[in-house]
């Protein structure tokens, strides 16, 4: 787990935050909440701890961050060009 904000390629700042929901409480198996916060986008992962472990969610978040980096670097590309 990273404790400091990291600067990703482009204009994407990534920083982990502590969730305010009790552990294991999720309305769905896996949900990604997104909310604009000024000029930033706040993302929160919510998941069933009986199905996913923190390392799995961390890997998904890293993959999603990489996808967002690609979109920021090449916004004109068709969606199926992103990996």
JSON list of C-alpha atoms in Angstrom, two decimals:
[
{"chain": "A", "resi": 1, "resn": "UNK", "atom": "CA", "xyz": [0.00, 0.00, 0.00]},
{"chain": "A", "resi": 2, "resn": "UNK", "atom": "CA", "xyz": [1.29, 3.42, -0.96]},
{"chain": "A", "resi": 3, "resn": "UNK", "atom": "CA", "xyz": [0.94, 6.16, 1.62]},
{"chain": "A", "resi": 4, "resn": "UNK", "atom": "CA", "xyz": [1.84, 9.16, -0.54]},
{"chain": "A", "resi": 5, "resn": "UNK", "atom": "CA", "xyz": [0.27, 10.64, -3.67]},
{"chain": "A", "resi": 6, "resn": "UNK", "atom": "CA", "xyz": [2.05, 9.57, -6.84]},
{"chain": "A", "resi": 7, "resn": "UNK", "atom": "CA", "xyz": [2.23, 11.49, -10.10]},
{"chain": "A", "resi": 8, "resn": "UNK", "atom": "CA", "xyz": [1.25, 9.25, -12.98]},
{"chain": "A", "resi": 9, "resn": "UNK", "atom": "CA", "xyz": [1.98, 10.10, -16.65]},
{"chain": "A", "resi": 10, "resn": "UNK", "atom": "CA", "xyz": [-0.13, 12.92, -18.03]},
{"chain": "A", "resi": 11, "resn": "UNK", "atom": "CA", "xyz": [-2.11, 14.87, -15.46]},
{"chain": "A", "resi": 12, "resn": "UNK", "atom": "CA", "xyz": [-3.29, 11.96, -13.35]},
{"chain": "A", "resi": 13, "resn": "UNK", "atom": "CA", "xyz": [-2.57, 12.19, -9.61]},
{"chain": "A", "resi": 14, "resn": "UNK", "atom": "CA", "xyz": [-3.17, 9.00, -7.66]},
{"chain": "A", "resi": 15, "resn": "UNK", "atom": "CA", "xyz": [-3.43, 8.78, -3.88]},
{"chain": "A", "resi": 16, "resn": "UNK", "atom": "CA", "xyz": [-4.94, 6.03, -1.73]},
{"chain": "A", "resi": 17, "resn": "UNK", "atom": "CA", "xyz": [-7.55, 7.03, 0.84]},
{"chain": "A", "resi": 18, "resn": "UNK", "atom": "CA", "xyz": [-9.08, 5.21, 3.76]},
{"chain": "A", "resi": 19, "resn": "UNK", "atom": "CA", "xyz": [-12.65, 4.06, 3.13]},
{"chain": "A", "resi": 20, "resn": "UNK", "atom": "CA", "xyz": [-15.31, 5.19, 5.56]},
{"chain": "A", "resi": 21, "resn": "UNK", "atom": "CA", "xyz": [-17.54, 2.10, 5.16]},
{"chain": "A", "resi": 22, "resn": "UNK", "atom": "CA", "xyz": [-17.17, -0.82, 7.57]},
{"chain": "A", "resi": 23, "resn": "UNK", "atom": "CA", "xyz": [-14.98, -3.64, 6.27]},
{"chain": "A", "resi": 24, "resn": "UNK", "atom": "CA", "xyz": [-16.88, -6.22, 4.26]},
{"chain": "A", "resi": 25, "resn": "UNK", "atom": "CA", "xyz": [-19.91, -3.97, 3.67]},
{"chain": "A", "resi": 26, "resn": "UNK", "atom": "CA", "xyz": [-20.69, -3.55, -0.01]},
{"chain": "A", "resi": 27, "resn": "UNK", "atom": "CA", "xyz": [-23.97, -3.23, -1.90]},
{"chain": "A", "resi": 28, "resn": "UNK", "atom": "CA", "xyz": [-22.57, -5.23, -4.83]},
{"chain": "A", "resi": 29, "resn": "UNK", "atom": "CA", "xyz": [-19.73, -7.66, -5.40]},
{"chain": "A", "resi": 30, "resn": "UNK", "atom": "CA", "xyz": [-17.56, -4.89, -6.84]},
{"chain": "A", "resi": 31, "resn": "UNK", "atom": "CA", "xyz": [-18.39, -1.21, -7.34]},
{"chain": "A", "resi": 32, "resn": "UNK", "atom": "CA", "xyz": [-16.27, 1.70, -8.50]},
{"chain": "A", "resi": 33, "resn": "UNK", "atom": "CA", "xyz": [-17.75, 5.01, -7.37]},
{"chain": "A", "resi": 34, "resn": "UNK", "atom": "CA", "xyz": [-16.66, 8.16, -9.24]},
{"chain": "A", "resi": 35, "resn": "UNK", "atom": "CA", "xyz": [-17.34, 11.71, -8.12]},
{"chain": "A", "resi": 36, "resn": "UNK", "atom": "CA", "xyz": [-15.97, 15.02, -9.42]},
{"chain": "A", "resi": 37, "resn": "UNK", "atom": "CA", "xyz": [-14.09, 16.96, -6.78]},
{"chain": "A", "resi": 38, "resn": "UNK", "atom": "CA", "xyz": [-13.14, 20.35, -8.21]},
{"chain": "A", "resi": 39, "resn": "UNK", "atom": "CA", "xyz": [-10.90, 19.62, -11.18]},
{"chain": "A", "resi": 40, "resn": "UNK", "atom": "CA", "xyz": [-10.23, 16.11, -9.87]},
{"chain": "A", "resi": 41, "resn": "UNK", "atom": "CA", "xyz": [-12.12, 12.86, -10.04]},
{"chain": "A", "resi": 42, "resn": "UNK", "atom": "CA", "xyz": [-12.49, 10.96, -6.76]},
{"chain": "A", "resi": 43, "resn": "UNK", "atom": "CA", "xyz": [-12.66, 7.18, -7.22]},
{"chain": "A", "resi": 44, "resn": "UNK", "atom": "CA", "xyz": [-13.65, 4.74, -4.49]},
{"chain": "A", "resi": 45, "resn": "UNK", "atom": "CA", "xyz": [-13.55, 0.97, -4.81]},
{"chain": "A", "resi": 46, "resn": "UNK", "atom": "CA", "xyz": [-16.11, -0.96, -2.77]},
{"chain": "A", "resi": 47, "resn": "UNK", "atom": "CA", "xyz": [-16.05, -4.76, -2.72]},
{"chain": "A", "resi": 48, "resn": "UNK", "atom": "CA", "xyz": [-17.18, -7.82, -0.85]},
{"chain": "A", "resi": 49, "resn": "UNK", "atom": "CA", "xyz": [-14.29, -8.98, 1.28]},
{"chain": "A", "resi": 50, "resn": "UNK", "atom": "CA", "xyz": [-15.66, -12.52, 1.12]},
{"chain": "A", "resi": 51, "resn": "UNK", "atom": "CA", "xyz": [-14.94, -12.50, -2.66]},
{"chain": "A", "resi": 52, "resn": "UNK", "atom": "CA", "xyz": [-11.91, -10.23, -3.07]},
{"chain": "A", "resi": 53, "resn": "UNK", "atom": "CA", "xyz": [-8.78, -9.57, -1.08]},
{"chain": "A", "resi": 54, "resn": "UNK", "atom": "CA", "xyz": [-7.09, -6.15, -0.91]},
{"chain": "A", "resi": 55, "resn": "UNK", "atom": "CA", "xyz": [-4.27, -7.28, -3.22]},
{"chain": "A", "resi": 56, "resn": "UNK", "atom": "CA", "xyz": [-6.79, -8.18, -5.97]},
{"chain": "A", "resi": 57, "resn": "UNK", "atom": "CA", "xyz": [-8.44, -4.78, -5.71]},
{"chain": "A", "resi": 58, "resn": "UNK", "atom": "CA", "xyz": [-5.04, -3.08, -5.74]},
{"chain": "A", "resi": 59, "resn": "UNK", "atom": "CA", "xyz": [-4.17, -4.91, -8.98]},
{"chain": "A", "resi": 60, "resn": "UNK", "atom": "CA", "xyz": [-7.50, -3.84, -10.51]},
{"chain": "A", "resi": 61, "resn": "UNK", "atom": "CA", "xyz": [-6.89, -0.25, -9.45]},
{"chain": "A", "resi": 62, "resn": "UNK", "atom": "CA", "xyz": [-3.40, -0.26, -10.98]},
{"chain": "A", "resi": 63, "resn": "UNK", "atom": "CA", "xyz": [-4.80, -1.66, -14.25]},
{"chain": "A", "resi": 64, "resn": "UNK", "atom": "CA", "xyz": [-7.58, 0.95, -14.24]},
{"chain": "A", "resi": 65, "resn": "UNK", "atom": "CA", "xyz": [-5.02, 3.70, -13.61]},
{"chain": "A", "resi": 66, "resn": "UNK", "atom": "CA", "xyz": [-3.01, 2.46, -16.60]},
{"chain": "A", "resi": 67, "resn": "UNK", "atom": "CA", "xyz": [-6.16, 2.59, -18.75]},
{"chain": "A", "resi": 68, "resn": "UNK", "atom": "CA", "xyz": [-6.87, 6.16, -17.62]},
{"chain": "A", "resi": 69, "resn": "UNK", "atom": "CA", "xyz": [-3.26, 7.11, -18.42]},
{"chain": "A", "resi": 70, "resn": "UNK", "atom": "CA", "xyz": [-3.69, 5.76, -21.97]},
{"chain": "A", "resi": 71, "resn": "UNK", "atom": "CA", "xyz": [-6.93, 7.69, -22.43]},
{"chain": "A", "resi": 72, "resn": "UNK", "atom": "CA", "xyz": [-5.32, 10.93, -21.20]},
{"chain": "A", "resi": 73, "resn": "UNK", "atom": "CA", "xyz": [-2.29, 10.45, -23.45]},
{"chain": "A", "resi": 74, "resn": "UNK", "atom": "CA", "xyz": [-4.32, 9.51, -26.57]},
{"chain": "A", "resi": 75, "resn": "UNK", "atom": "CA", "xyz": [-7.89, 10.81, -26.18]},
{"chain": "A", "resi": 76, "resn": "UNK", "atom": "CA", "xyz": [-8.47, 10.65, -29.93]},
{"chain": "A", "resi": 77, "resn": "UNK", "atom": "CA", "xyz": [-7.95, 6.86, -30.09]},
{"chain": "A", "resi": 78, "resn": "UNK", "atom": "CA", "xyz": [-10.94, 4.51, -30.53]},
{"chain": "A", "resi": 79, "resn": "UNK", "atom": "CA", "xyz": [-11.88, 2.78, -27.29]},
{"chain": "A", "resi": 80, "resn": "UNK", "atom": "CA", "xyz": [-10.88, -0.66, -28.56]},
{"chain": "A", "resi": 81, "resn": "UNK", "atom": "CA", "xyz": [-7.27, 0.59, -29.03]},
{"chain": "A", "resi": 82, "resn": "UNK", "atom": "CA", "xyz": [-6.78, 0.81, -25.28]},
{"chain": "A", "resi": 83, "resn": "UNK", "atom": "CA", "xyz": [-5.37, -2.23, -23.50]}
]
